[in-house]
mmCIF file of C-alpha atoms in Angstrom:
data_model
loop_
_atom_site.group_PDB
_atom_site.id
_atom_site.type_symbol
_atom_site.label_atom_id
_atom_site.label_comp_id
_atom_site.label_asym_id
_atom_site.label_seq_id
_atom_site.Cartn_x
_atom_site.Cartn_y
_atom_site.Cartn_z
ATOM 1 C CA MET A 16 0.052 0.017 0.100
ATOM 2 C CA ASP A 17 1.371 3.565 -1.073
ATOM 3 C CA TYR A 18 0.663 5.234 2.421
ATOM 4 C CA ARG A 19 2.191 8.679 1.150
ATOM 5 C CA ALA A 20 -0.557 9.601 -0.374
ATOM 6 C CA ILE A 21 -2.783 9.397 3.006
ATOM 7 C CA LEU A 22 -0.351 10.029 5.607
ATOM 8 C CA THR A 23 0.521 13.724 5.973
ATOM 9 C CA SER A 24 1.156 14.698 9.653
ATOM 10 C CA PRO A 25 1.006 13.095 13.182
ATOM 11 C CA ARG A 26 -2.116 11.603 14.741
ATOM 12 C CA SER A 27 -2.476 14.529 17.507
ATOM 13 C CA GLY A 28 -2.501 18.183 16.927
ATOM 14 C CA SER A 29 -3.069 18.115 13.207
ATOM 15 C CA THR A 30 -4.967 16.324 10.440
ATOM 16 C CA LEU A 31 -4.422 13.020 9.314
ATOM 17 C CA THR A 32 -6.074 12.039 6.066
ATOM 18 C CA GLY A 33 -7.050 8.255 5.800
ATOM 19 C CA ALA A 34 -6.163 7.995 9.811
ATOM 20 C CA GLY A 35 -9.224 5.566 10.147
ATOM 21 C CA LEU A 36 -7.820 3.230 7.451
ATOM 22 C CA ILE A 37 -4.260 3.433 8.882
ATOM 23 C CA GLU A 38 -5.166 2.686 12.226
ATOM 24 C CA ALA A 39 -7.300 -0.143 11.434
ATOM 25 C CA LEU A 40 -4.203 -1.969 9.772
ATOM 26 C CA ASP A 41 -2.473 -4.872 11.158
ATOM 27 C CA SER A 42 0.746 -3.677 9.758
ATOM 28 C CA GLY A 43 2.689 -1.005 11.892
ATOM 29 C CA VAL A 44 3.182 2.118 10.158
ATOM 30 C CA VAL A 45 5.760 4.464 11.499
ATOM 31 C CA HIS A 46 6.626 7.858 10.410
ATOM 32 C CA LEU A 47 9.759 9.701 11.028
ATOM 33 C CA ASP A 48 10.728 13.187 10.464
ATOM 34 C CA GLU A 49 14.058 14.579 8.687
ATOM 35 C CA ASP A 50 15.917 14.227 11.956
ATOM 36 C CA ARG A 51 14.850 10.619 12.189
ATOM 37 C CA ARG A 52 12.592 11.270 15.032
ATOM 38 C CA ILE A 53 9.276 9.705 15.457
ATOM 39 C CA LEU A 54 6.268 11.616 14.383
ATOM 40 C CA TYR A 55 3.379 9.149 14.246
ATOM 41 C CA LEU A 56 2.970 5.316 15.141
ATOM 42 C CA ASN A 57 -0.372 3.671 14.175
ATOM 43 C CA PRO A 58 -1.797 1.070 16.723
ATOM 44 C CA ALA A 59 -0.224 -1.896 15.183
ATOM 45 C CA ALA A 60 3.313 -0.207 15.389
ATOM 46 C CA GLU A 61 2.620 0.770 19.164
ATOM 47 C CA HIS A 62 1.781 -3.286 19.673
ATOM 48 C CA LEU A 63 4.854 -4.512 17.689
ATOM 49 C CA LEU A 64 7.339 -1.997 19.475
ATOM 50 C CA LYS A 65 5.729 -2.070 22.779
ATOM 51 C CA VAL A 66 5.460 1.644 23.217
ATOM 52 C CA SER A 67 2.792 4.177 23.025
ATOM 53 C CA LEU A 68 2.826 7.067 20.429
ATOM 54 C CA SER A 69 2.769 9.616 23.475
ATOM 55 C CA GLN A 70 6.006 7.975 24.924
ATOM 56 C CA ALA A 71 7.525 7.295 21.537
ATOM 57 C CA ARG A 72 6.894 11.169 19.879
ATOM 58 C CA GLY A 73 10.003 13.082 19.380
ATOM 59 C CA ARG A 74 12.498 10.068 19.988
ATOM 60 C CA ALA A 75 14.870 8.445 17.733
ATOM 61 C CA TYR A 76 13.606 5.560 16.273
ATOM 62 C CA ALA A 77 16.920 3.821 16.796
ATOM 63 C CA GLU A 78 16.083 4.111 20.496
ATOM 64 C CA LEU A 79 12.878 1.876 20.429
ATOM 65 C CA CYS A 80 14.009 -0.680 17.739
ATOM 66 C CA VAL A 81 17.735 -1.822 16.879
ATOM 67 C CA PRO A 82 18.222 -4.172 14.116
ATOM 68 C CA GLU A 83 20.346 -7.200 14.676
ATOM 69 C CA GLY A 84 23.483 -7.578 12.768
ATOM 70 C CA PRO A 85 25.913 -5.179 10.932
ATOM 71 C CA GLU A 86 23.478 -2.904 9.024
ATOM 72 C CA GLY A 87 22.220 -0.501 11.379
ATOM 73 C CA LEU A 88 18.664 1.610 10.865
ATOM 74 C CA ASP A 89 20.636 4.760 9.622
ATOM 75 C CA THR A 90 22.163 2.655 6.808
ATOM 76 C CA MET A 91 18.756 1.816 5.730
ATOM 77 C CA LEU A 92 17.358 5.272 5.856
ATOM 78 C CA ASP A 93 20.221 6.475 3.918
ATOM 79 C CA ALA A 94 19.871 3.836 1.235
ATOM 80 C CA ALA A 95 16.413 4.941 0.790
ATOM 81 C CA VAL A 96 17.354 8.479 0.023
ATOM 82 C CA ALA A 97 20.356 7.817 -2.237
ATOM 83 C CA SER A 98 18.658 5.254 -4.321
ATOM 84 C CA GLY A 99 15.210 6.970 -4.593
ATOM 85 C CA ARG A 100 13.814 3.595 -4.181
ATOM 86 C CA ILE A 101 11.649 1.677 -1.498
ATOM 87 C CA GLN A 102 13.883 -0.503 0.687
ATOM 88 C CA TYR A 103 13.034 -4.155 1.767
ATOM 89 C CA ARG A 104 14.137 -5.886 4.563
ATOM 90 C CA ARG A 105 12.910 -9.512 5.055
ATOM 91 C CA ALA A 106 12.789 -11.453 8.266
ATOM 92 C CA LEU A 107 14.966 -8.967 10.038
ATOM 93 C CA PRO A 108 15.648 -9.402 13.719
ATOM 94 C CA LEU A 109 15.317 -6.311 15.900
ATOM 95 C CA HIS A 110 15.663 -5.634 19.495
ATOM 96 C CA ARG A 111 12.690 -3.588 21.061
ATOM 97 C CA VAL A 112 12.884 -1.056 23.953
ATOM 98 C CA ASP A 113 11.632 -3.966 26.441
ATOM 99 C CA GLY A 114 14.659 -6.023 25.439
ATOM 100 C CA ASP A 115 13.035 -8.801 23.698
ATOM 101 C CA LEU A 116 13.760 -9.637 20.181
ATOM 102 C CA VAL A 117 11.286 -9.501 17.421
ATOM 103 C CA VAL A 118 11.397 -10.511 13.671
ATOM 104 C CA LEU A 119 9.909 -8.279 11.227
ATOM 105 C CA ASP A 120 9.570 -7.656 7.611
ATOM 106 C CA MET A 121 10.442 -3.930 7.120
ATOM 107 C CA VAL A 122 9.691 -1.419 4.164
ATOM 108 C CA ILE A 123 11.397 1.844 4.106
ATOM 109 C CA SER A 124 10.493 4.689 1.845
ATOM 110 C CA ALA A 125 11.848 8.272 1.847
ATOM 111 C CA LEU A 126 9.214 11.235 1.640
ATOM 112 C CA GLU A 127 10.566 14.056 -0.223
ATOM 113 C CA GLY A 128 11.046 16.962 2.344
ATOM 114 C CA SER A 129 9.155 15.180 5.124
ATOM 115 C CA GLY A 130 11.157 12.194 6.349
ATOM 116 C CA TRP A 131 10.533 8.654 5.827
ATOM 117 C CA LEU A 132 7.810 6.174 6.338
ATOM 118 C CA ILE A 133 8.331 2.812 7.640
ATOM 119 C CA GLU A 134 6.021 -0.121 7.364
ATOM 120 C CA LEU A 135 6.457 -2.933 9.903
ATOM 121 C CA ARG A 136 5.073 -6.555 9.833
ATOM 122 C CA SER A 137 5.453 -9.257 12.353
ATOM 123 C CA VAL A 138 6.666 -12.609 10.884
ATOM 124 C CA GLU A 139 5.206 -14.477 13.567
ATOM 125 C CA LEU A 140 1.815 -12.672 13.020
ATOM 126 C CA SER A 141 1.767 -13.443 9.195
ATOM 127 C CA LEU A 142 2.351 -17.120 10.086
ATOM 128 C CA ARG A 143 -0.134 -17.036 12.852
ATOM 129 C CA GLN A 144 -2.626 -15.743 10.495
ATOM 130 C CA THR A 145 -2.063 -18.428 8.044
ATOM 131 C CA GLU A 146 -2.269 -20.830 10.810
ATOM 132 C CA GLU A 147 -5.820 -19.139 11.925
ATOM 133 C CA ALA A 148 -7.174 -19.319 8.404
ATOM 134 C CA LEU A 149 -6.173 -23.258 8.209
ATOM 135 C CA GLN A 150 -7.530 -23.712 11.848
ATOM 136 C CA GLU A 151 -10.696 -22.170 10.616
ATOM 137 C CA ARG A 152 -11.272 -24.528 7.793
ATOM 138 C CA VAL A 153 -10.109 -27.469 9.580
ATOM 139 C CA TYR A 154 -12.381 -26.640 12.425
ATOM 140 C CA LEU A 155 -15.574 -26.105 10.631
ATOM 141 C CA SER A 156 -14.925 -29.276 8.549
ATOM 142 C CA ALA A 157 -14.187 -31.405 11.767
ATOM 143 C CA GLN A 158 -17.276 -30.156 13.499
ATOM 144 C CA GLU A 159 -19.246 -30.871 10.699
ATOM 145 C CA MET A 160 -17.914 -34.506 10.239
ATOM 146 C CA LEU A 161 -18.009 -35.141 14.107
ATOM 147 C CA ARG A 162 -21.885 -34.023 13.906
ATOM 148 C CA GLY A 163 -22.565 -36.511 11.239
ATOM 149 C CA LEU A 164 -20.389 -39.079 12.889
ATOM 150 C CA ALA A 165 -22.128 -38.822 16.211
ATOM 151 C CA HIS A 166 -25.651 -38.970 14.791
ATOM 152 C CA GLU A 167 -24.493 -42.404 13.034
ATOM 153 C CA ILE A 168 -23.114 -43.940 16.131
ATOM 154 C CA LYS A 169 -25.972 -42.887 18.493
ATOM 155 C CA ASN A 170 -28.707 -44.008 16.650
ATOM 156 C CA PRO A 171 -27.636 -47.786 16.783
ATOM 157 C CA LEU A 172 -26.213 -47.102 20.300
ATOM 158 C CA GLY A 173 -29.919 -46.258 21.278
ATOM 159 C CA GLY A 174 -31.544 -49.293 19.748
ATOM 160 C CA LEU A 175 -28.664 -51.409 21.500
ATOM 161 C CA ARG A 176 -29.497 -50.110 24.853
ATOM 162 C CA GLY A 177 -33.294 -50.476 24.614
ATOM 163 C CA ALA A 178 -32.815 -54.244 23.304
ATOM 164 C CA ALA A 179 -30.486 -54.859 26.565
ATOM 165 C CA GLN A 180 -33.148 -53.223 28.651
ATOM 166 C CA LEU A 181 -35.858 -55.673 27.556
ATOM 167 C CA LEU A 182 -33.547 -58.427 27.746
ATOM 168 C CA ASP A 183 -32.685 -57.498 31.407
ATOM 169 C CA ALA A 184 -36.383 -57.897 32.195
ATOM 170 C CA GLU A 185 -36.789 -61.036 30.708
ATOM 171 C CA LEU A 186 -33.733 -62.867 32.227
ATOM 172 C CA PRO A 187 -34.627 -65.030 35.263
ATOM 173 C CA ARG A 188 -31.401 -65.469 36.766
ATOM 174 C CA ALA A 189 -29.278 -62.519 38.604
ATOM 175 C CA ASP A 190 -26.179 -63.855 37.120
ATOM 176 C CA LEU A 191 -27.413 -63.440 33.534
ATOM 177 C CA ARG A 192 -28.547 -60.156 34.146
ATOM 178 C CA GLU A 193 -25.027 -59.074 34.971
ATOM 179 C CA TYR A 194 -24.255 -59.451 31.464
ATOM 180 C CA THR A 195 -26.964 -57.024 30.282
ATOM 181 C CA ARG A 196 -25.564 -54.615 32.718
ATOM 182 C CA ILE A 197 -22.268 -54.801 31.336
ATOM 183 C CA ILE A 198 -23.917 -54.032 27.868
ATOM 184 C CA LEU A 199 -25.882 -51.065 29.284
ATOM 185 C CA HIS A 200 -22.617 -49.689 30.896
ATOM 186 C CA GLU A 201 -20.427 -50.241 27.661
ATOM 187 C CA VAL A 202 -23.251 -48.361 25.514
ATOM 188 C CA ASP A 203 -23.567 -45.467 28.299
ATOM 189 C CA ARG A 204 -19.597 -44.829 28.131
ATOM 190 C CA LEU A 205 -19.843 -45.027 24.262
ATOM 191 C CA ARG A 206 -22.607 -42.194 24.292
ATOM 192 C CA GLY A 207 -20.612 -40.324 26.605
ATOM 193 C CA LEU A 208 -17.741 -40.604 24.354
ATOM 194 C CA VAL A 209 -19.653 -39.501 21.334
ATOM 195 C CA ASP A 210 -20.847 -36.422 23.349
ATOM 196 C CA ARG A 211 -17.262 -35.460 24.057
ATOM 197 C CA LEU A 212 -16.408 -35.821 20.240
ATOM 198 C CA ARG A 213 -19.044 -33.228 19.768
ATOM 199 C CA GLY A 214 -17.425 -30.857 21.886
ATOM 200 C CA PRO A 215 -18.914 -28.672 24.789
ATOM 201 C CA ALA A 216 -22.622 -29.409 25.543
ATOM 202 C CA GLY A 217 -23.816 -25.632 25.228
ATOM 203 C CA ALA A 218 -22.976 -22.129 24.827
ATOM 204 C CA PRO A 219 -20.901 -20.381 27.520
ATOM 205 C CA VAL A 220 -23.120 -18.811 30.038
ATOM 206 C CA LEU A 221 -20.987 -15.691 30.772
ATOM 207 C CA GLN A 222 -20.386 -13.896 33.624
ATOM 208 C CA SER A 223 -17.659 -11.379 35.235
ATOM 209 C CA VAL A 224 -14.631 -13.694 35.987
ATOM 210 C CA ASN A 225 -11.160 -13.236 37.488
ATOM 211 C CA ILE A 226 -8.988 -15.022 35.393
ATOM 212 C CA HIS A 227 -6.582 -15.608 38.463
ATOM 213 C CA ALA A 228 -9.201 -17.510 40.309
ATOM 214 C CA VAL A 229 -9.674 -19.815 37.473
ATOM 215 C CA LEU A 230 -5.874 -20.307 37.230
ATOM 216 C CA GLU A 231 -5.523 -20.828 40.757
ATOM 217 C CA HIS A 232 -8.043 -23.135 41.111
ATOM 218 C CA CYS A 233 -6.524 -25.313 38.236
ATOM 219 C CA ARG A 234 -3.282 -24.895 39.883
ATOM 220 C CA ARG A 235 -4.507 -26.011 43.200
ATOM 221 C CA LEU A 236 -6.155 -29.124 41.636
ATOM 222 C CA LEU A 237 -2.906 -30.064 39.855
ATOM 223 C CA GLN A 238 -0.706 -29.604 42.790
ATOM 224 C CA THR A 239 -2.524 -32.093 44.834
ATOM 225 C CA ASP A 240 -0.718 -35.031 42.910
ATOM 226 C CA LEU A 241 2.297 -33.282 41.390
ATOM 227 C CA PRO A 242 5.044 -35.295 40.682
ATOM 228 C CA GLU A 243 8.235 -34.800 43.084
ATOM 229 C CA GLY A 244 10.422 -33.571 40.207
ATOM 230 C CA MET A 245 8.153 -31.036 38.829
ATOM 231 C CA VAL A 246 7.498 -27.369 39.681
ATOM 232 C CA LEU A 247 4.501 -25.309 38.804
ATOM 233 C CA ARG A 248 5.290 -21.497 38.844
ATOM 234 C CA PHE A 249 3.162 -18.684 38.012
ATOM 235 C CA ASP A 250 3.631 -14.958 36.794
ATOM 236 C CA TYR A 251 0.511 -13.025 37.131
ATOM 237 C CA ASP A 252 -0.035 -9.539 36.024
ATOM 238 C CA PRO A 253 -2.333 -8.306 39.021
ATOM 239 C CA SER A 254 -3.697 -5.405 37.059
ATOM 240 C CA LEU A 255 -5.834 -7.590 34.838
ATOM 241 C CA PRO A 256 -9.657 -6.455 34.816
ATOM 242 C CA GLU A 257 -12.284 -9.067 34.928
ATOM 243 C CA ILE A 258 -13.346 -11.030 31.782
ATOM 244 C CA GLN A 259 -16.768 -12.236 30.534
ATOM 245 C CA ALA A 260 -16.680 -15.850 30.501
ATOM 246 C CA ASP A 261 -18.103 -19.152 31.523
ATOM 247 C CA PRO A 262 -15.824 -20.175 34.755
ATOM 248 C CA GLY A 263 -16.683 -23.928 34.518
ATOM 249 C CA GLN A 264 -15.426 -24.033 30.816
ATOM 250 C CA LEU A 265 -12.612 -22.078 31.630
ATOM 251 C CA VAL A 266 -11.444 -24.504 34.185
ATOM 252 C CA GLN A 267 -11.677 -27.318 31.668
ATOM 253 C CA VAL A 268 -9.521 -25.176 29.170
ATOM 254 C CA PHE A 269 -6.593 -24.665 31.570
ATOM 255 C CA LEU A 270 -6.885 -28.031 33.416
ATOM 256 C CA ASN A 271 -6.237 -29.747 29.929
ATOM 257 C CA LEU A 272 -3.366 -27.345 28.911
ATOM 258 C CA LEU A 273 -1.829 -28.005 32.470
ATOM 259 C CA ARG A 274 -2.238 -31.676 32.315
ATOM 260 C CA ASN A 275 -0.796 -31.553 28.738
ATOM 261 C CA ALA A 276 2.301 -29.598 30.029
ATOM 262 C CA GLU A 277 2.810 -32.061 33.259
ATOM 263 C CA GLN A 278 2.943 -34.900 30.620
ATOM 264 C CA ALA A 279 5.262 -33.155 28.209
ATOM 265 C CA VAL A 280 7.898 -32.577 31.122
ATOM 266 C CA GLN A 281 7.362 -36.446 32.369
ATOM 267 C CA GLY A 282 7.334 -35.543 35.798
ATOM 268 C CA ARG A 283 10.666 -33.521 35.878
ATOM 269 C CA GLY A 284 10.574 -29.927 34.887
ATOM 270 C CA GLN A 285 9.008 -26.607 34.958
ATOM 271 C CA VAL A 286 5.546 -25.391 34.121
ATOM 272 C CA LEU A 287 4.588 -21.803 34.021
ATOM 273 C CA LEU A 288 1.268 -20.036 34.240
ATOM 274 C CA ARG A 289 1.701 -16.446 32.731
ATOM 275 C CA THR A 290 -0.957 -13.684 32.394
ATOM 276 C CA ARG A 291 -0.729 -10.237 30.568
ATOM 277 C CA ILE A 292 -2.813 -7.409 29.186
ATOM 278 C CA GLU A 293 -2.133 -6.779 25.637
ATOM 279 C CA ARG A 294 -3.352 -3.898 23.387
ATOM 280 C CA GLN A 295 -4.271 -4.001 19.570
ATOM 281 C CA VAL A 296 -3.999 -7.534 19.328
ATOM 282 C CA PRO A 297 -4.984 -8.979 15.878
ATOM 283 C CA TRP A 298 -6.901 -12.442 15.568
ATOM 284 C CA MET A 299 -9.602 -13.861 13.408
ATOM 285 C CA GLN A 300 -9.287 -11.180 10.933
ATOM 286 C CA ARG A 301 -9.877 -8.191 13.547
ATOM 287 C CA ILE A 302 -7.846 -5.841 15.796
ATOM 288 C CA HIS A 303 -8.894 -6.247 19.380
ATOM 289 C CA SER A 304 -7.990 -2.909 21.193
ATOM 290 C CA LEU A 305 -7.663 -4.790 24.366
ATOM 291 C CA ALA A 306 -7.211 -8.383 25.306
ATOM 292 C CA VAL A 307 -5.974 -10.666 28.244
ATOM 293 C CA ARG A 308 -3.569 -13.527 27.284
ATOM 294 C CA VAL A 309 -2.776 -16.528 29.238
ATOM 295 C CA ASP A 310 0.386 -18.375 28.623
ATOM 296 C CA VAL A 311 0.956 -22.193 29.578
ATOM 297 C CA VAL A 312 4.784 -22.593 29.189
ATOM 298 C CA ASP A 313 6.524 -26.043 29.657
ATOM 299 C CA ASP A 314 10.491 -26.769 29.310
ATOM 300 C CA GLY A 315 9.691 -30.182 28.016
ATOM 301 C CA PRO A 316 10.962 -31.433 24.665
ATOM 302 C CA GLY A 317 8.675 -29.772 22.412
ATOM 303 C CA ILE A 318 6.071 -30.750 19.917
ATOM 304 C CA PRO A 319 7.764 -32.112 16.662
ATOM 305 C CA ALA A 320 7.516 -29.654 13.691
ATOM 306 C CA ASP A 321 5.524 -31.756 11.596
ATOM 307 C CA PHE A 322 2.982 -32.464 14.162
ATOM 308 C CA LEU A 323 2.608 -28.963 15.241
ATOM 309 C CA PRO A 324 -0.109 -28.060 12.584
ATOM 310 C CA ARG A 325 -2.343 -30.759 13.406
ATOM 311 C CA ILE A 326 -2.218 -30.583 17.299
ATOM 312 C CA PHE A 327 -5.894 -29.115 17.399
ATOM 313 C CA LEU A 328 -7.482 -31.550 15.225
ATOM 314 C CA PRO A 329 -9.937 -34.041 16.901
ATOM 315 C CA LEU A 330 -8.467 -37.640 17.739
ATOM 316 C CA ILE A 331 -4.735 -36.610 16.913
ATOM 317 C CA THR A 332 -2.613 -37.402 19.644
ATOM 318 C CA THR A 333 1.177 -38.437 20.451
ATOM 319 C CA ARG A 334 0.324 -40.656 23.580
ATOM 320 C CA PRO A 335 -0.939 -44.346 23.015
ATOM 321 C CA GLU A 336 -3.332 -43.946 25.646
ATOM 322 C CA GLY A 337 -4.635 -40.559 24.774
ATOM 323 C CA MET A 338 -8.078 -39.750 23.097
ATOM 324 C CA GLY A 339 -6.666 -36.625 21.106
ATOM 325 C CA MET A 340 -9.816 -34.558 22.177
ATOM 326 C CA GLY A 341 -8.282 -32.355 24.864
ATOM 327 C CA LEU A 342 -7.024 -29.768 22.363
ATOM 328 C CA ALA A 343 -9.952 -29.635 20.142
ATOM 329 C CA ILE A 344 -12.184 -29.148 23.288
ATOM 330 C CA VAL A 345 -9.845 -26.286 24.495
ATOM 331 C CA GLN A 346 -10.026 -24.606 20.881
ATOM 332 C CA GLY A 347 -13.717 -24.930 20.536
ATOM 333 C CA ILE A 348 -14.360 -23.683 24.245
ATOM 334 C CA VAL A 349 -11.806 -20.511 23.370
ATOM 335 C CA ARG A 350 -13.469 -19.964 20.210
ATOM 336 C CA ALA A 351 -17.150 -19.777 21.723
ATOM 337 C CA HIS A 352 -15.768 -17.150 23.848
ATOM 338 C CA GLY A 353 -14.578 -14.861 21.069
ATOM 339 C CA GLY A 354 -10.816 -15.707 21.677
ATOM 340 C CA ALA A 355 -7.955 -17.497 20.025
ATOM 341 C CA VAL A 356 -5.466 -20.070 21.107
ATOM 342 C CA HIS A 357 -1.860 -20.629 19.533
ATOM 343 C CA CYS A 358 0.915 -22.838 20.073
ATOM 344 C CA ARG A 359 4.530 -22.271 19.479
ATOM 345 C CA SER A 360 7.234 -24.856 20.275
ATOM 346 C CA ARG A 361 11.089 -25.591 20.209
ATOM 347 C CA PRO A 362 12.822 -28.126 22.326
ATOM 348 C CA GLY A 363 12.997 -26.757 25.817
ATOM 349 C CA GLU A 364 10.140 -24.350 25.422
ATOM 350 C CA THR A 365 6.509 -24.952 24.573
ATOM 351 C CA VAL A 366 4.129 -22.137 24.727
ATOM 352 C CA PHE A 367 0.058 -22.256 24.438
ATOM 353 C CA SER A 368 -1.303 -18.833 24.470
ATOM 354 C CA VAL A 369 -5.019 -18.009 24.869
ATOM 355 C CA TRP A 370 -6.271 -14.665 24.333
ATOM 356 C CA PHE A 371 -9.766 -13.254 25.481
ATOM 357 C CA PRO A 372 -11.036 -10.023 24.337
ATOM 358 C CA LEU A 373 -11.866 -7.255 26.791
ATOM 359 C CA GLU A 374 -14.394 -4.377 26.296
ATOM 360 C CA ARG A 375 -12.971 -1.059 26.847
ATOM 361 C CA ARG A 376 -14.775 0.446 30.102
ATOM 362 C CA PRO A 377 -15.855 4.107 29.768
#
């Protein structure tokens, strides 16, 4: 997109033609003046650089984001002026003001007489959006398949249960009736399995929920039979507001994720529960102005790269004794709350991140 035609001045204190369009973008837009100081950041740039426009305005851009490697930002800006061409840098590692390393695609344009325009796009975000689009298609297809499968299985199970009840009433001896009771028990077990395949029984019943109360409940449940070699830690942001959610369904989400983490470290390692507030968070083709993020982190061996894209599919599991329904149920519950769940994994660190949207309070 050519921002030069619509970006003419900072957001505050003057006119920004097309500001609504620029502020709705999930690409970061940075406007530098001729002294290479920040005039403007759109919300996506604030999110990527972890700094607000009010904090950044007037500061040198190099103070906020330093490229890793021999080529500095000044070199890139000079190249844009000298060549008269847009400068592209792909998958450029940058150190932010908070000390974290982020990998961005960067596009630099020199604006005649008015500084530079920089477009930033997170490589991780691009991958996440691709993952979300795939998850959306797979989730809807899987739900359709499971509804059909549940219908086809439950019909004969109903007939089998009715026949077993009639037979139980006709059998004269208690030892023979024991066999019909086994049939009834197994039929009911299969019906329960089919119901689990279909996901949560109903829509979430929303109420104001303190996410830390939910997480502490899950932590206490896990702590009761925690292996000796495992450490369960927490890093909570106490400033988080309450969210609108179904507390029972949230317990199901985080117990699933915590038990998966416990199994991943095989009883010897660390599992961390972490909460944060995030601004201008993109998911499901929307920018959410405010969101709560919960991370479940373990230091286990990691998820194999070829398996990672399929982890939220029903009936997919790496454990011989597993059903492969835990993460599918997690995804269904989180989606029903308007949230998103993602996983990134490497040896020594697997992070499941769950986002819930927040309404801005007046």
